[in-house]
C-alpha cells in the first residue's frame, strides 16, 4: 500500500508579515497511522524540498507525543526535508492521497491545477482522498467529469468559521473553508470548535481541525482495508 501526503509550499500569512505553512500534528498523526498500517509513504509539495512549518504548530501548547516523535525520527524528518515536486508525481502510483492542513494550502494548493488534477484522477480511478482542517479548501477548483464542483451534494467538513475567528485570521485568509465548501454545494457539517469530526462520502474523507487528523487517517486506512468505497 502506497500513500501520498501532499504538503503546502506557501509560508506567508497574507500581508501580516507572519509565517505559516503546514500544521505539524496534521502530518505527524497520520504519518504514524499510515506507518502502523504497513503503508509506504511519499511526501510531496508544489515546490519540492523542505515545506514550511507553521511555527504556531510547534509551540508548546500545540505539541503532542506524535509531533515530538516525528521530530526525533530521522526517517520522517529526512522525508520531510526532501519532498518530491508535486508535478513529478504519477497519480497512478498511489493507493490513496492525504492532505494535511495549516493555513498555507489556502494560498498555493487551493489554486494549483496540478493538485486539482491529482485529486480528480485519484477519485475517478476509484482510490480515496482525505483532507483535514484547512486542506478541504484545496477542493475549491476540483470538479467532476461533467464540470460540476466535486463537493456539490457531498457530505464534507473542514475548519469552521468560528475556529478561524478564534485564531483571529478571518480577515487574513483568502477564503473561509466553511463558507467555500457550502458555496460549492457541499453538504457541510461540523462539531464544536476543536472537537474531532470526520465526514466520509464515498471515496472522499474530510476532517474538521487538527484534532481530526488522526481520525481522518484512521478512516482512510479503514477505507483502504475495505478495498474501496
Tab-separated table of C-alpha atoms in Angstrom, residues 3-216:
chain	number	residue	atom	x	y	z
A	3	UNK	CA	0.011	6.697	0.324
A	4	UNK	CA	0.931	10.141	-0.972
A	5	UNK	CA	0.909	13.002	1.550
A	6	UNK	CA	0.691	16.447	-0.089
A	7	UNK	CA	2.027	19.444	1.844
A	8	UNK	CA	1.969	23.174	1.155
A	9	UNK	CA	4.979	25.168	-0.027
A	10	UNK	CA	3.473	28.533	0.990
A	11	UNK	CA	4.929	30.302	4.032
A	12	UNK	CA	3.476	33.836	4.077
A	13	UNK	CA	0.404	34.525	6.220
A	14	UNK	CA	-1.244	37.003	3.889
A	15	UNK	CA	0.036	40.556	4.377
A	16	UNK	CA	0.675	40.152	8.109
A	17	UNK	CA	4.427	39.614	7.801
A	18	UNK	CA	3.991	36.434	9.828
A	19	UNK	CA	4.852	32.929	8.697
A	20	UNK	CA	2.573	29.984	8.014
A	21	UNK	CA	2.853	26.582	6.360
A	22	UNK	CA	1.634	23.096	7.258
A	23	UNK	CA	0.391	22.101	10.712
A	24	UNK	CA	2.740	19.602	12.320
A	25	UNK	CA	0.145	17.499	14.166
A	26	UNK	CA	-1.809	17.076	10.934
A	27	UNK	CA	1.261	15.496	9.348
A	28	UNK	CA	2.657	13.590	12.321
A	29	UNK	CA	-0.500	11.800	13.474
A	30	UNK	CA	-1.481	10.496	10.011
A	31	UNK	CA	2.143	9.656	9.188
A	32	UNK	CA	2.332	7.210	12.060
A	33	UNK	CA	-1.179	5.850	11.476
A	34	UNK	CA	-0.131	5.030	7.922
A	35	UNK	CA	3.203	3.602	9.035
A	36	UNK	CA	1.474	1.332	11.537
A	37	UNK	CA	-0.819	0.068	8.774
A	38	UNK	CA	2.236	-1.015	6.778
A	39	UNK	CA	1.911	1.677	4.121
A	40	UNK	CA	4.781	3.103	2.132
A	41	UNK	CA	4.600	6.900	2.418
A	42	UNK	CA	5.779	9.528	-0.047
A	43	UNK	CA	5.738	13.235	0.827
A	44	UNK	CA	5.226	15.812	-1.918
A	45	UNK	CA	4.796	19.590	-2.196
A	46	UNK	CA	4.387	22.052	-5.073
A	47	UNK	CA	7.998	23.242	-4.903
A	48	UNK	CA	9.607	20.089	-3.504
A	49	UNK	CA	12.246	20.074	-0.792
A	50	UNK	CA	11.554	21.216	2.769
A	51	UNK	CA	7.990	22.522	3.173
A	52	UNK	CA	7.438	25.413	5.591
A	53	UNK	CA	6.222	24.508	9.057
A	54	UNK	CA	3.623	26.779	10.614
A	55	UNK	CA	5.582	27.997	13.653
A	56	UNK	CA	2.439	28.075	15.801
A	57	UNK	CA	2.030	24.333	15.298
A	58	UNK	CA	5.295	23.757	17.135
A	59	UNK	CA	4.569	25.964	20.124
A	60	UNK	CA	4.314	24.125	23.460
A	61	UNK	CA	0.509	24.150	23.581
A	62	UNK	CA	0.291	22.586	20.104
A	63	UNK	CA	2.904	19.874	20.509
A	64	UNK	CA	1.872	16.267	21.111
A	65	UNK	CA	3.582	12.954	21.698
A	66	UNK	CA	3.365	12.316	17.953
A	67	UNK	CA	4.856	15.669	16.927
A	68	UNK	CA	7.746	15.045	19.296
A	69	UNK	CA	8.130	11.519	17.926
A	70	UNK	CA	8.172	12.871	14.375
A	71	UNK	CA	10.819	15.480	15.134
A	72	UNK	CA	13.032	12.836	16.740
A	73	UNK	CA	12.585	10.395	13.846
A	74	UNK	CA	15.435	10.656	11.288
A	75	UNK	CA	13.471	8.774	8.636
A	76	UNK	CA	10.462	11.074	8.994
A	77	UNK	CA	12.436	14.319	9.106
A	78	UNK	CA	14.562	13.150	6.189
A	79	UNK	CA	11.483	12.519	4.069
A	80	UNK	CA	10.109	15.931	5.050
A	81	UNK	CA	13.341	17.679	4.088
A	82	UNK	CA	13.231	16.114	0.624
A	83	UNK	CA	9.615	16.159	-0.500
A	84	UNK	CA	9.200	15.427	-4.185
A	85	UNK	CA	7.794	18.063	-6.525
A	86	UNK	CA	4.078	17.510	-6.919
A	87	UNK	CA	4.205	17.931	-10.690
A	88	UNK	CA	6.548	14.938	-10.971
A	89	UNK	CA	4.282	12.554	-9.065
A	90	UNK	CA	2.442	9.922	-11.151
A	91	UNK	CA	-1.038	9.800	-9.603
A	92	UNK	CA	-1.449	6.159	-10.566
A	93	UNK	CA	1.413	5.113	-8.296
A	94	UNK	CA	-0.590	5.599	-5.095
A	95	UNK	CA	-3.472	3.825	-3.402
A	96	UNK	CA	-4.599	6.986	-1.594
A	97	UNK	CA	-3.776	10.672	-1.146
A	98	UNK	CA	-3.815	12.633	2.122
A	99	UNK	CA	-3.638	16.425	2.559
A	100	UNK	CA	-2.641	17.886	5.950
A	101	UNK	CA	-3.784	21.416	6.668
A	102	UNK	CA	-2.264	24.517	8.123
A	103	UNK	CA	-3.115	27.858	6.546
A	104	UNK	CA	-0.538	27.507	3.756
A	105	UNK	CA	-2.694	25.333	1.447
A	106	UNK	CA	-5.292	28.107	1.155
A	107	UNK	CA	-2.812	30.120	-0.898
A	108	UNK	CA	-0.995	27.549	-3.030
A	109	UNK	CA	-2.654	24.123	-3.188
A	110	UNK	CA	-6.158	25.590	-3.377
A	111	UNK	CA	-5.179	27.314	-6.639
A	112	UNK	CA	-2.835	24.626	-8.001
A	113	UNK	CA	-4.102	22.880	-11.158
A	114	UNK	CA	-1.621	20.043	-10.599
A	115	UNK	CA	-3.192	19.362	-7.207
A	116	UNK	CA	-6.705	19.567	-8.639
A	117	UNK	CA	-5.846	17.060	-11.379
A	118	UNK	CA	-4.260	14.731	-8.828
A	119	UNK	CA	-7.446	14.680	-6.744
A	120	UNK	CA	-9.672	14.273	-9.787
A	121	UNK	CA	-7.551	11.463	-11.236
A	122	UNK	CA	-7.301	9.644	-7.918
A	123	UNK	CA	-11.021	9.701	-7.198
A	124	UNK	CA	-12.042	8.815	-10.759
A	125	UNK	CA	-9.791	5.767	-10.650
A	126	UNK	CA	-11.563	4.515	-7.536
A	127	UNK	CA	-8.971	5.495	-4.957
A	128	UNK	CA	-9.646	7.622	-1.863
A	129	UNK	CA	-8.565	11.148	-0.954
A	130	UNK	CA	-8.571	12.577	2.588
A	131	UNK	CA	-8.084	16.216	3.587
A	132	UNK	CA	-8.042	17.723	7.058
A	133	UNK	CA	-8.587	21.135	8.691
A	134	UNK	CA	-7.813	23.857	6.100
A	135	UNK	CA	-6.933	21.315	3.420
A	136	UNK	CA	-10.561	20.700	2.368
A	137	UNK	CA	-10.274	24.212	0.917
A	138	UNK	CA	-7.975	22.641	-1.674
A	139	UNK	CA	-11.147	21.183	-3.225
A	140	UNK	CA	-12.424	24.598	-4.361
A	141	UNK	CA	-11.447	24.106	-8.042
A	142	UNK	CA	-11.740	20.313	-8.181
A	143	UNK	CA	-14.537	19.181	-10.494
A	144	UNK	CA	-16.437	16.107	-11.548
A	145	UNK	CA	-16.172	14.834	-15.103
A	146	UNK	CA	-19.211	16.939	-16.055
A	147	UNK	CA	-17.516	20.094	-14.758
A	148	UNK	CA	-19.614	20.489	-11.614
A	149	UNK	CA	-17.837	21.092	-8.285
A	150	UNK	CA	-16.599	17.855	-6.786
A	151	UNK	CA	-18.064	18.661	-3.373
A	152	UNK	CA	-21.563	19.515	-4.663
A	153	UNK	CA	-24.021	17.260	-2.866
A	154	UNK	CA	-21.286	15.527	-0.868
A	155	UNK	CA	-21.030	15.380	2.916
A	156	UNK	CA	-17.959	17.414	3.871
A	157	UNK	CA	-16.379	19.251	6.772
A	158	UNK	CA	-13.359	21.480	7.321
A	159	UNK	CA	-12.043	24.296	9.503
A	160	UNK	CA	-15.036	26.237	10.768
A	161	UNK	CA	-15.707	29.948	10.585
A	162	UNK	CA	-15.783	30.093	14.385
A	163	UNK	CA	-12.429	28.322	14.658
A	164	UNK	CA	-10.948	30.807	12.167
A	165	UNK	CA	-12.404	33.630	14.239
A	166	UNK	CA	-10.873	32.132	17.382
A	167	UNK	CA	-7.386	32.294	15.845
A	168	UNK	CA	-8.145	35.844	14.614
A	169	UNK	CA	-7.433	35.155	10.955
A	170	UNK	CA	-10.894	35.613	9.452
A	171	UNK	CA	-9.794	38.772	7.629
A	172	UNK	CA	-6.370	37.391	6.677
A	173	UNK	CA	-7.154	34.145	4.855
A	174	UNK	CA	-8.042	34.317	1.143
A	175	UNK	CA	-11.314	32.483	1.833
A	176	UNK	CA	-13.096	30.716	4.678
A	177	UNK	CA	-13.163	26.936	4.297
A	178	UNK	CA	-16.652	26.520	5.739
A	179	UNK	CA	-18.147	29.205	3.505
A	180	UNK	CA	-16.349	27.949	0.395
A	181	UNK	CA	-17.445	24.336	0.787
A	182	UNK	CA	-21.038	25.435	1.359
A	183	UNK	CA	-20.950	27.835	-1.609
A	184	UNK	CA	-19.808	24.991	-3.855
A	185	UNK	CA	-22.848	22.973	-2.862
A	186	UNK	CA	-21.187	20.784	-0.283
A	187	UNK	CA	-23.381	19.351	2.471
A	188	UNK	CA	-21.222	20.936	5.152
A	189	UNK	CA	-21.468	19.909	8.802
A	190	UNK	CA	-19.318	20.385	11.891
A	191	UNK	CA	-18.858	19.549	15.536
A	192	UNK	CA	-17.969	22.012	18.290
A	193	UNK	CA	-14.810	24.059	17.918
A	194	UNK	CA	-11.641	21.957	18.242
A	195	UNK	CA	-13.582	18.700	18.628
A	196	UNK	CA	-12.619	15.754	16.393
A	197	UNK	CA	-15.042	15.395	13.490
A	198	UNK	CA	-14.734	13.480	10.227
A	199	UNK	CA	-17.060	13.083	7.278
A	200	UNK	CA	-16.801	10.356	4.662
A	201	UNK	CA	-18.774	10.419	1.433
A	202	UNK	CA	-17.754	7.571	-0.838
A	203	UNK	CA	-14.051	7.945	-1.543
A	204	UNK	CA	-13.819	11.461	-0.095
A	205	UNK	CA	-12.841	11.934	3.556
A	206	UNK	CA	-12.645	15.328	5.269
A	207	UNK	CA	-11.687	16.301	8.833
A	208	UNK	CA	-12.600	19.499	10.652
A	209	UNK	CA	-9.473	20.540	12.561
A	210	UNK	CA	-6.127	19.322	13.977
A	211	UNK	CA	-7.900	17.006	16.420
A	212	UNK	CA	-9.499	15.326	13.399
A	213	UNK	CA	-6.232	14.405	11.693
A	214	UNK	CA	-5.757	11.001	13.352
A	215	UNK	CA	-9.445	10.015	12.968
A	216	UNK	CA	-9.343	11.068	9.302
